XYZ file of C-alpha atoms in Angstrom:
222
model
C -69.895 46.217 -46.613
C -72.467 43.483 -47.178
C -75.779 44.352 -48.765
C -79.002 42.440 -48.408
C -81.674 43.768 -50.713
C -84.893 42.696 -52.440
C -84.710 40.753 -55.687
C -84.596 42.602 -59.007
C -88.233 41.674 -59.573
C -89.202 43.068 -56.176
C -87.318 46.316 -56.855
C -89.069 46.715 -60.200
C -92.412 46.195 -58.520
C -91.472 48.690 -55.813
C -90.867 51.348 -58.474
C -94.541 51.047 -59.311
C -96.055 50.432 -55.882
C -93.401 52.098 -53.714
C -94.578 50.132 -50.702
C -94.038 46.853 -48.866
C -90.355 46.604 -49.771
C -87.260 47.129 -47.681
C -83.506 46.757 -47.723
C -81.105 45.935 -44.913
C -77.579 47.327 -44.963
C -75.092 45.590 -42.683
C -71.682 47.054 -41.878
C -69.416 44.011 -41.788
C -66.608 46.100 -40.264
C -68.772 46.924 -37.255
C -69.878 43.295 -36.913
C -66.245 42.175 -36.846
C -65.421 44.822 -34.229
C -68.236 43.672 -31.936
C -67.228 40.034 -32.375
C -63.625 40.904 -31.489
C -64.777 42.674 -28.319
C -66.781 39.594 -27.384
C -63.915 37.200 -28.016
C -61.411 39.213 -25.987
C -63.806 39.341 -22.999
C -63.736 35.560 -22.567
C -60.964 32.982 -22.078
C -59.237 31.500 -25.107
C -60.968 28.374 -26.332
C -64.496 29.713 -25.755
C -66.837 29.054 -28.678
C -69.166 32.004 -29.247
C -72.178 30.890 -31.291
C -74.437 33.306 -33.163
C -78.127 32.342 -32.954
C -79.089 31.631 -36.556
C -82.731 32.521 -35.820
C -81.606 36.152 -35.391
C -80.668 36.337 -39.084
C -80.245 33.118 -41.058
C -79.263 34.751 -44.350
C -76.164 33.176 -45.839
C -74.420 36.507 -46.392
C -74.725 37.362 -42.692
C -73.619 33.902 -41.554
C -70.605 34.037 -43.881
C -69.420 37.274 -42.247
C -69.801 35.772 -38.770
C -67.989 32.586 -39.753
C -65.159 34.634 -41.226
C -65.007 36.539 -37.912
C -64.380 33.333 -35.974
C -67.875 32.847 -34.595
C -69.753 29.573 -34.339
C -73.475 29.143 -35.008
C -76.316 28.000 -32.735
C -79.314 26.506 -34.506
C -82.801 25.835 -33.150
C -84.257 23.872 -36.059
C -83.010 21.424 -38.654
C -83.592 24.016 -41.397
C -81.220 26.367 -39.575
C -78.809 23.456 -39.164
C -78.776 22.883 -42.927
C -78.177 26.577 -43.590
C -75.411 26.772 -40.967
C -73.592 23.863 -42.600
C -73.324 25.911 -45.791
C -71.368 28.569 -43.892
C -69.681 27.003 -40.841
C -67.576 23.895 -40.202
C -69.584 21.189 -38.421
C -67.456 21.549 -35.288
C -68.572 25.187 -34.961
C -72.311 24.394 -34.914
C -74.448 23.936 -31.776
C -77.754 22.120 -32.439
C -80.314 23.111 -29.794
C -83.677 22.324 -31.362
C -86.224 21.662 -28.561
C -87.927 18.968 -30.632
C -85.764 16.740 -32.831
C -87.123 13.878 -34.910
C -85.310 10.551 -35.041
C -84.190 11.334 -38.589
C -82.858 14.749 -37.561
C -80.900 13.099 -34.776
C -79.578 10.452 -37.159
C -78.468 13.175 -39.577
C -76.621 15.130 -36.883
C -75.160 12.822 -34.213
C -72.629 11.381 -36.653
C -71.216 14.842 -37.400
C -68.619 16.571 -35.179
C -71.109 19.220 -34.028
C -72.419 20.002 -30.536
C -75.903 18.651 -29.798
C -78.037 19.212 -26.705
C -80.910 16.841 -25.993
C -83.962 18.623 -24.648
C -85.526 15.783 -22.657
C -85.073 12.182 -21.582
C -86.937 10.877 -24.644
C -84.402 12.495 -26.979
C -81.611 11.118 -24.831
C -82.983 7.595 -25.260
C -83.108 8.100 -29.019
C -79.472 9.232 -29.079
C -78.607 6.162 -27.000
C -80.320 3.955 -29.595
C -78.298 5.563 -32.376
C -75.108 5.256 -30.337
C -75.823 1.525 -29.962
C -76.066 1.225 -33.756
C -72.860 3.202 -34.305
C -70.917 5.371 -31.826
C -71.995 8.988 -32.054
C -69.485 11.589 -33.187
C -71.233 14.741 -31.955
C -70.502 16.165 -28.520
C -73.743 15.390 -26.685
C -75.120 17.543 -23.884
C -78.271 17.875 -21.806
C -80.337 21.049 -21.779
C -81.087 21.791 -18.133
C -83.744 24.199 -16.885
C -82.287 25.953 -13.800
C -85.847 26.683 -12.632
C -85.064 30.189 -11.383
C -88.412 31.720 -12.332
C -89.496 34.359 -14.837
C -87.557 37.362 -16.073
C -89.087 40.739 -16.840
C -90.767 39.377 -20.001
C -92.767 36.394 -18.812
C -93.653 34.997 -22.245
C -89.956 34.725 -23.145
C -88.855 33.154 -19.865
C -87.771 29.529 -20.039
C -86.645 28.954 -16.443
C -90.036 28.668 -14.783
C -90.638 25.516 -12.778
C -93.246 24.572 -15.391
C -91.289 25.527 -18.528
C -91.339 22.758 -21.150
C -87.841 23.639 -22.297
C -85.098 21.395 -21.030
C -85.110 19.132 -17.983
C -85.902 20.785 -14.666
C -82.867 20.636 -12.374
C -84.823 20.810 -9.129
C -87.343 18.254 -10.361
C -84.920 15.765 -11.893
C -81.463 16.313 -10.384
C -80.921 12.655 -9.470
C -82.252 11.435 -12.821
C -79.901 13.737 -14.756
C -76.927 12.581 -12.703
C -77.961 8.972 -13.303
C -78.099 9.666 -17.049
C -74.492 10.833 -17.016
C -73.506 7.661 -15.171
C -75.417 5.506 -17.644
C -74.262 7.198 -20.848
C -70.526 7.925 -21.143
C -71.171 9.780 -24.408
C -72.700 12.671 -22.411
C -70.001 15.362 -22.161
C -71.850 18.678 -21.893
C -74.473 20.604 -19.905
C -76.502 23.439 -21.402
C -78.442 26.186 -19.598
C -81.020 28.499 -21.172
C -82.551 30.883 -18.636
C -84.518 32.957 -21.141
C -84.372 34.747 -24.472
C -84.953 38.343 -23.355
C -85.778 40.208 -20.161
C -83.135 38.287 -18.220
C -80.871 40.598 -16.232
C -77.209 39.892 -15.608
C -77.886 38.807 -12.017
C -80.436 36.189 -13.071
C -78.353 35.015 -16.013
C -75.256 34.482 -13.883
C -77.373 32.725 -11.250
C -78.464 30.269 -13.931
C -74.883 29.680 -15.031
C -73.747 29.151 -11.436
C -76.515 26.657 -10.772
C -75.502 24.625 -13.808
C -71.755 24.820 -13.161
C -72.321 23.718 -9.556
C -74.231 20.742 -10.915
C -71.455 20.015 -13.437
C -68.968 19.864 -10.572
C -71.226 17.340 -8.838
C -71.194 15.159 -11.948
C -67.409 15.432 -12.189
C -64.865 15.319 -14.973
C -67.268 13.682 -17.428
C -68.682 17.166 -18.064
C -66.124 18.711 -20.389
C -68.205 21.622 -21.716
C -70.655 24.103 -20.217
C -72.904 25.638 -22.860
């Protein structure tokens, strides 16, 4: 059983105010059971990555790492926290806006890194020219399927500024793979919530169909 509670100072204050404090109790046994169910539902060799933004506390991430999970991070702060708990090769870096320094600090580690746009791809290419990158580099692709049931959390609209639109830029993405041999991965993100199974699988199929067009250079579908 892992406990996450307020600091001693906060507890002392709560004894006086008895408001604005809370504690979270996490059953690590149940977490491990759910992770095991997830792992057995997919083929061996699949990396399941917990989204750090869901709960970036070190105690939680330690339990997930010990359960055999990887970690997906959407900011460099999350990346730094994940590195305290997970091996580099179990971390997926998906920030939608990476600075040149953040890229420099990550591409020479054996993590997984998805570029969000062509500008980031050019920056990775510059770094690769300085010294060959170590990270497995992918491209985040917007399948442009439309909105889910929660419009504000949908990222697959034709106008979504999250990834490169597949319908808009199919030829350009394929050309990027031809130009940059270090590209080995494609990433699809259809939406955070309100995305039914039918829409989610449609997004995966659209990206895997594209990966087959690109050919054997695509080693990983994220």
